[in-house]
JSON list of C-alpha atoms in Angstrom, two decimals:
[
{"chain": "A", "resi": 247, "resn": "MET", "atom": "CA", "xyz": [3.34, 11.28, -15.45]},
{"chain": "A", "resi": 248, "resn": "PRO", "atom": "CA", "xyz": [5.46, 9.07, -13.10]},
{"chain": "A", "resi": 249, "resn": "GLN", "atom": "CA", "xyz": [3.79, 6.59, -10.82]},
{"chain": "A", "resi": 250, "resn": "TYR", "atom": "CA", "xyz": [4.68, 5.89, -7.12]},
{"chain": "A", "resi": 251, "resn": "ALA", "atom": "CA", "xyz": [3.85, 2.81, -5.17]},
{"chain": "A", "resi": 252, "resn": "VAL", "atom": "CA", "xyz": [2.75, 3.71, -1.61]},
{"chain": "A", "resi": 253, "resn": "LEU", "atom": "CA", "xyz": [3.32, 0.61, 0.91]},
{"chain": "A", "resi": 254, "resn": "ILE", "atom": "CA", "xyz": [1.19, 0.75, 3.76]},
{"chain": "A", "resi": 255, "resn": "TYR", "atom": "CA", "xyz": [2.64, -0.38, 7.08]},
{"chain": "A", "resi": 256, "resn": "ALA", "atom": "CA", "xyz": [0.48, -1.17, 10.12]},
{"chain": "A", "resi": 257, "resn": "GLY", "atom": "CA", "xyz": [0.11, -3.50, 12.96]},
{"chain": "A", "resi": 258, "resn": "ASP", "atom": "CA", "xyz": [-1.65, -6.74, 12.68]},
{"chain": "A", "resi": 259, "resn": "ALA", "atom": "CA", "xyz": [-4.73, -5.11, 14.51]},
{"chain": "A", "resi": 260, "resn": "PRO", "atom": "CA", "xyz": [-6.82, -3.21, 12.13]},
{"chain": "A", "resi": 261, "resn": "GLY", "atom": "CA", "xyz": [-7.06, 0.42, 12.62]},
{"chain": "A", "resi": 262, "resn": "ASP", "atom": "CA", "xyz": [-10.06, 2.62, 11.85]},
{"chain": "A", "resi": 263, "resn": "LEU", "atom": "CA", "xyz": [-11.03, 1.16, 8.53]},
{"chain": "A", "resi": 264, "resn": "GLU", "atom": "CA", "xyz": [-13.37, 4.06, 8.00]},
{"chain": "A", "resi": 265, "resn": "MET", "atom": "CA", "xyz": [-10.62, 6.46, 7.82]},
{"chain": "A", "resi": 266, "resn": "HIS", "atom": "CA", "xyz": [-9.02, 4.38, 5.20]},
{"chain": "A", "resi": 267, "resn": "ASP", "atom": "CA", "xyz": [-12.03, 4.04, 3.20]},
{"chain": "A", "resi": 268, "resn": "ARG", "atom": "CA", "xyz": [-12.48, 7.82, 3.20]},
{"chain": "A", "resi": 269, "resn": "HIS", "atom": "CA", "xyz": [-8.93, 8.19, 2.15]},
{"chain": "A", "resi": 270, "resn": "ALA", "atom": "CA", "xyz": [-9.33, 5.84, -0.87]},
{"chain": "A", "resi": 271, "resn": "ALA", "atom": "CA", "xyz": [-12.40, 7.55, -1.85]},
{"chain": "A", "resi": 272, "resn": "GLU", "atom": "CA", "xyz": [-10.58, 11.00, -1.77]},
{"chain": "A", "resi": 273, "resn": "LEU", "atom": "CA", "xyz": [-7.73, 9.39, -4.04]},
{"chain": "A", "resi": 274, "resn": "SER", "atom": "CA", "xyz": [-9.97, 7.85, -6.31]},
{"chain": "A", "resi": 275, "resn": "GLY", "atom": "CA", "xyz": [-11.95, 11.08, -6.73]},
{"chain": "A", "resi": 276, "resn": "SER", "atom": "CA", "xyz": [-8.83, 13.07, -7.31]},
{"chain": "A", "resi": 277, "resn": "GLY", "atom": "CA", "xyz": [-7.96, 10.83, -10.39]},
{"chain": "A", "resi": 278, "resn": "ARG", "atom": "CA", "xyz": [-4.42, 10.23, -8.92]},
{"chain": "A", "resi": 279, "resn": "LEU", "atom": "CA", "xyz": [-5.20, 6.55, -7.82]},
{"chain": "A", "resi": 280, "resn": "ALA", "atom": "CA", "xyz": [-4.02, 4.10, -10.46]},
{"chain": "A", "resi": 281, "resn": "ALA", "atom": "CA", "xyz": [-4.52, 0.89, -8.61]},
{"chain": "A", "resi": 282, "resn": "ALA", "atom": "CA", "xyz": [-5.04, -0.33, -4.92]},
{"chain": "A", "resi": 283, "resn": "PHE", "atom": "CA", "xyz": [-5.03, -3.49, -3.02]},
{"chain": "A", "resi": 284, "resn": "ALA", "atom": "CA", "xyz": [-5.57, -4.26, 0.64]},
{"chain": "A", "resi": 285, "resn": "LEU", "atom": "CA", "xyz": [-3.90, -7.54, 1.89]},
{"chain": "A", "resi": 286, "resn": "ALA", "atom": "CA", "xyz": [-4.96, -10.12, 4.39]},
{"chain": "A", "resi": 287, "resn": "ASP", "atom": "CA", "xyz": [-3.18, -9.96, 7.76]},
{"chain": "A", "resi": 288, "resn": "GLY", "atom": "CA", "xyz": [0.43, -10.92, 8.05]},
{"chain": "A", "resi": 289, "resn": "SER", "atom": "CA", "xyz": [-0.58, -14.37, 9.59]},
{"chain": "A", "resi": 290, "resn": "THR", "atom": "CA", "xyz": [-1.56, -15.46, 6.19]},
{"chain": "A", "resi": 291, "resn": "ALA", "atom": "CA", "xyz": [1.87, -14.73, 4.62]},
{"chain": "A", "resi": 292, "resn": "THR", "atom": "CA", "xyz": [4.09, -17.43, 3.37]},
{"chain": "A", "resi": 293, "resn": "SER", "atom": "CA", "xyz": [7.71, -16.71, 2.43]},
{"chain": "A", "resi": 294, "resn": "ILE", "atom": "CA", "xyz": [10.14, -18.57, 0.03]},
{"chain": "A", "resi": 295, "resn": "ARG", "atom": "CA", "xyz": [13.78, -18.11, 0.54]},
{"chain": "A", "resi": 296, "resn": "GLY", "atom": "CA", "xyz": [16.28, -20.31, -1.52]},
{"chain": "A", "resi": 297, "resn": "ALA", "atom": "CA", "xyz": [14.70, -23.70, -1.15]},
{"chain": "A", "resi": 298, "resn": "GLY", "atom": "CA", "xyz": [12.93, -23.05, 2.17]},
{"chain": "A", "resi": 299, "resn": "ILE", "atom": "CA", "xyz": [9.25, -22.13, 2.60]},
{"chain": "A", "resi": 300, "resn": "THR", "atom": "CA", "xyz": [8.24, -20.63, 5.95]},
{"chain": "A", "resi": 301, "resn": "ASP", "atom": "CA", "xyz": [4.95, -19.38, 7.54]},
{"chain": "A", "resi": 302, "resn": "GLY", "atom": "CA", "xyz": [4.96, -15.68, 7.93]},
{"chain": "A", "resi": 303, "resn": "PRO", "atom": "CA", "xyz": [6.22, -12.52, 6.30]},
{"chain": "A", "resi": 304, "resn": "PHE", "atom": "CA", "xyz": [9.59, -12.32, 4.73]},
{"chain": "A", "resi": 305, "resn": "ALA", "atom": "CA", "xyz": [10.86, -9.78, 7.16]},
{"chain": "A", "resi": 306, "resn": "GLU", "atom": "CA", "xyz": [10.29, -9.94, 10.97]},
{"chain": "A", "resi": 307, "resn": "SER", "atom": "CA", "xyz": [8.93, -6.74, 12.24]},
{"chain": "A", "resi": 308, "resn": "LYS", "atom": "CA", "xyz": [6.29, -5.19, 14.37]},
{"chain": "A", "resi": 309, "resn": "GLU", "atom": "CA", "xyz": [4.35, -3.88, 11.35]},
{"chain": "A", "resi": 310, "resn": "VAL", "atom": "CA", "xyz": [3.31, -5.75, 8.25]},
{"chain": "A", "resi": 311, "resn": "ILE", "atom": "CA", "xyz": [2.46, -4.57, 4.74]},
{"chain": "A", "resi": 312, "resn": "ALA", "atom": "CA", "xyz": [-1.26, -4.11, 5.12]},
{"chain": "A", "resi": 313, "resn": "GLY", "atom": "CA", "xyz": [-1.75, -2.94, 1.57]},
{"chain": "A", "resi": 314, "resn": "PHE", "atom": "CA", "xyz": [-0.53, -0.89, -1.34]},
{"chain": "A", "resi": 315, "resn": "TYR", "atom": "CA", "xyz": [-1.69, 1.47, -4.06]},
{"chain": "A", "resi": 316, "resn": "VAL", "atom": "CA", "xyz": [-0.16, 3.11, -7.09]},
{"chain": "A", "resi": 317, "resn": "ILE", "atom": "CA", "xyz": [-0.65, 6.89, -7.51]},
{"chain": "A", "resi": 318, "resn": "ASP", "atom": "CA", "xyz": [0.13, 9.45, -10.34]},
{"chain": "A", "resi": 319, "resn": "ALA", "atom": "CA", "xyz": [2.34, 12.19, -9.12]},
{"chain": "A", "resi": 320, "resn": "SER", "atom": "CA", "xyz": [4.32, 14.69, -10.86]},
{"chain": "A", "resi": 321, "resn": "ASP", "atom": "CA", "xyz": [7.40, 14.06, -8.74]},
{"chain": "A", "resi": 322, "resn": "LEU", "atom": "CA", "xyz": [8.64, 12.58, -5.39]},
{"chain": "A", "resi": 323, "resn": "ASP", "atom": "CA", "xyz": [7.52, 15.71, -3.52]},
{"chain": "A", "resi": 324, "resn": "GLU", "atom": "CA", "xyz": [3.91, 15.51, -4.72]},
{"chain": "A", "resi": 325, "resn": "ALA", "atom": "CA", "xyz": [3.90, 11.71, -4.00]},
{"chain": "A", "resi": 326, "resn": "LEU", "atom": "CA", "xyz": [5.02, 12.40, -0.45]},
{"chain": "A", "resi": 327, "resn": "ALA", "atom": "CA", "xyz": [2.29, 15.06, 0.00]},
{"chain": "A", "resi": 328, "resn": "ILE", "atom": "CA", "xyz": [-0.28, 12.72, -1.15]},
{"chain": "A", "resi": 329, "resn": "ALA", "atom": "CA", "xyz": [0.98, 9.60, 0.72]},
{"chain": "A", "resi": 330, "resn": "GLY", "atom": "CA", "xyz": [1.43, 11.71, 3.92]},
{"chain": "A", "resi": 331, "resn": "ARG", "atom": "CA", "xyz": [-2.26, 11.94, 4.17]},
{"chain": "A", "resi": 332, "resn": "ASN", "atom": "CA", "xyz": [-2.71, 8.07, 4.53]},
{"chain": "A", "resi": 333, "resn": "PRO", "atom": "CA", "xyz": [-4.37, 7.50, 7.94]},
{"chain": "A", "resi": 334, "resn": "ALA", "atom": "CA", "xyz": [-1.88, 4.75, 8.77]},
{"chain": "A", "resi": 335, "resn": "VAL", "atom": "CA", "xyz": [0.70, 7.68, 9.29]},
{"chain": "A", "resi": 336, "resn": "ARG", "atom": "CA", "xyz": [-1.44, 8.95, 12.38]},
{"chain": "A", "resi": 337, "resn": "GLN", "atom": "CA", "xyz": [-2.38, 5.38, 13.48]},
{"chain": "A", "resi": 338, "resn": "GLY", "atom": "CA", "xyz": [1.14, 4.25, 14.60]},
{"chain": "A", "resi": 339, "resn": "GLY", "atom": "CA", "xyz": [2.07, 2.82, 11.34]},
{"chain": "A", "resi": 340, "resn": "GLY", "atom": "CA", "xyz": [3.52, 4.44, 8.24]},
{"chain": "A", "resi": 341, "resn": "VAL", "atom": "CA", "xyz": [3.84, 4.48, 4.57]},
{"chain": "A", "resi": 342, "resn": "GLU", "atom": "CA", "xyz": [6.79, 3.84, 2.09]},
{"chain": "A", "resi": 343, "resn": "ILE", "atom": "CA", "xyz": [6.86, 5.53, -1.16]},
{"chain": "A", "resi": 344, "resn": "ARG", "atom": "CA", "xyz": [8.69, 3.98, -4.09]},
{"chain": "A", "resi": 345, "resn": "ALA", "atom": "CA", "xyz": [8.88, 4.97, -7.81]},
{"chain": "A", "resi": 346, "resn": "VAL", "atom": "CA", "xyz": [7.45, 2.45, -10.01]},
{"chain": "A", "resi": 347, "resn": "ALA", "atom": "CA", "xyz": [9.76, 1.16, -12.48]},
{"chain": "A", "resi": 348, "resn": "GLY", "atom": "CA", "xyz": [7.21, -0.86, -14.62]},
{"chain": "A", "resi": 349, "resn": "GLY", "atom": "CA", "xyz": [4.28, -3.04, -14.08]},
{"chain": "A", "resi": 350, "resn": "PHE", "atom": "CA", "xyz": [1.23, -4.96, -15.45]},
{"chain": "A", "resi": 351, "resn": "VAL", "atom": "CA", "xyz": [-2.29, -5.40, -14.05]},
{"chain": "A", "resi": 352, "resn": "ARG", "atom": "CA", "xyz": [-4.62, -8.12, -15.48]},
{"chain": "A", "resi": 353, "resn": "PRO", "atom": "CA", "xyz": [-8.18, -7.65, -14.70]},
{"chain": "A", "resi": 354, "resn": "PRO", "atom": "CA", "xyz": [-9.48, -10.41, -12.44]},
{"chain": "A", "resi": 355, "resn": "ALA", "atom": "CA", "xyz": [-10.72, -13.57, -14.02]},
{"chain": "A", "resi": 356, "resn": "HIS", "atom": "CA", "xyz": [-14.38, -14.16, -13.51]},
{"chain": "A", "resi": 357, "resn": "GLY", "atom": "CA", "xyz": [-15.97, -17.61, -13.37]}
]
């Protein structure tokens, strides 16, 4: 089954996190969620372009990537239907859906 990455765009101020937690639980319970990661706020980003290193996100915008997850979906239409339920869509942000071309996830190191 194809996989799609859902990039969550939101303002730097956190929205209703409880809504996001419920959405994550719904996705996890559906068996469609393959991986999910929340990111620290955009002020912690550092970007590298060529030989230059700068503080802040790579692209300047009002929204930053707040997190991302990977879902299993039969096609783009189903991925859009699933991603469209993300609370960010109703909280002034949005989501971007991209087909996954490949990937690897190593379990976190302990110790």
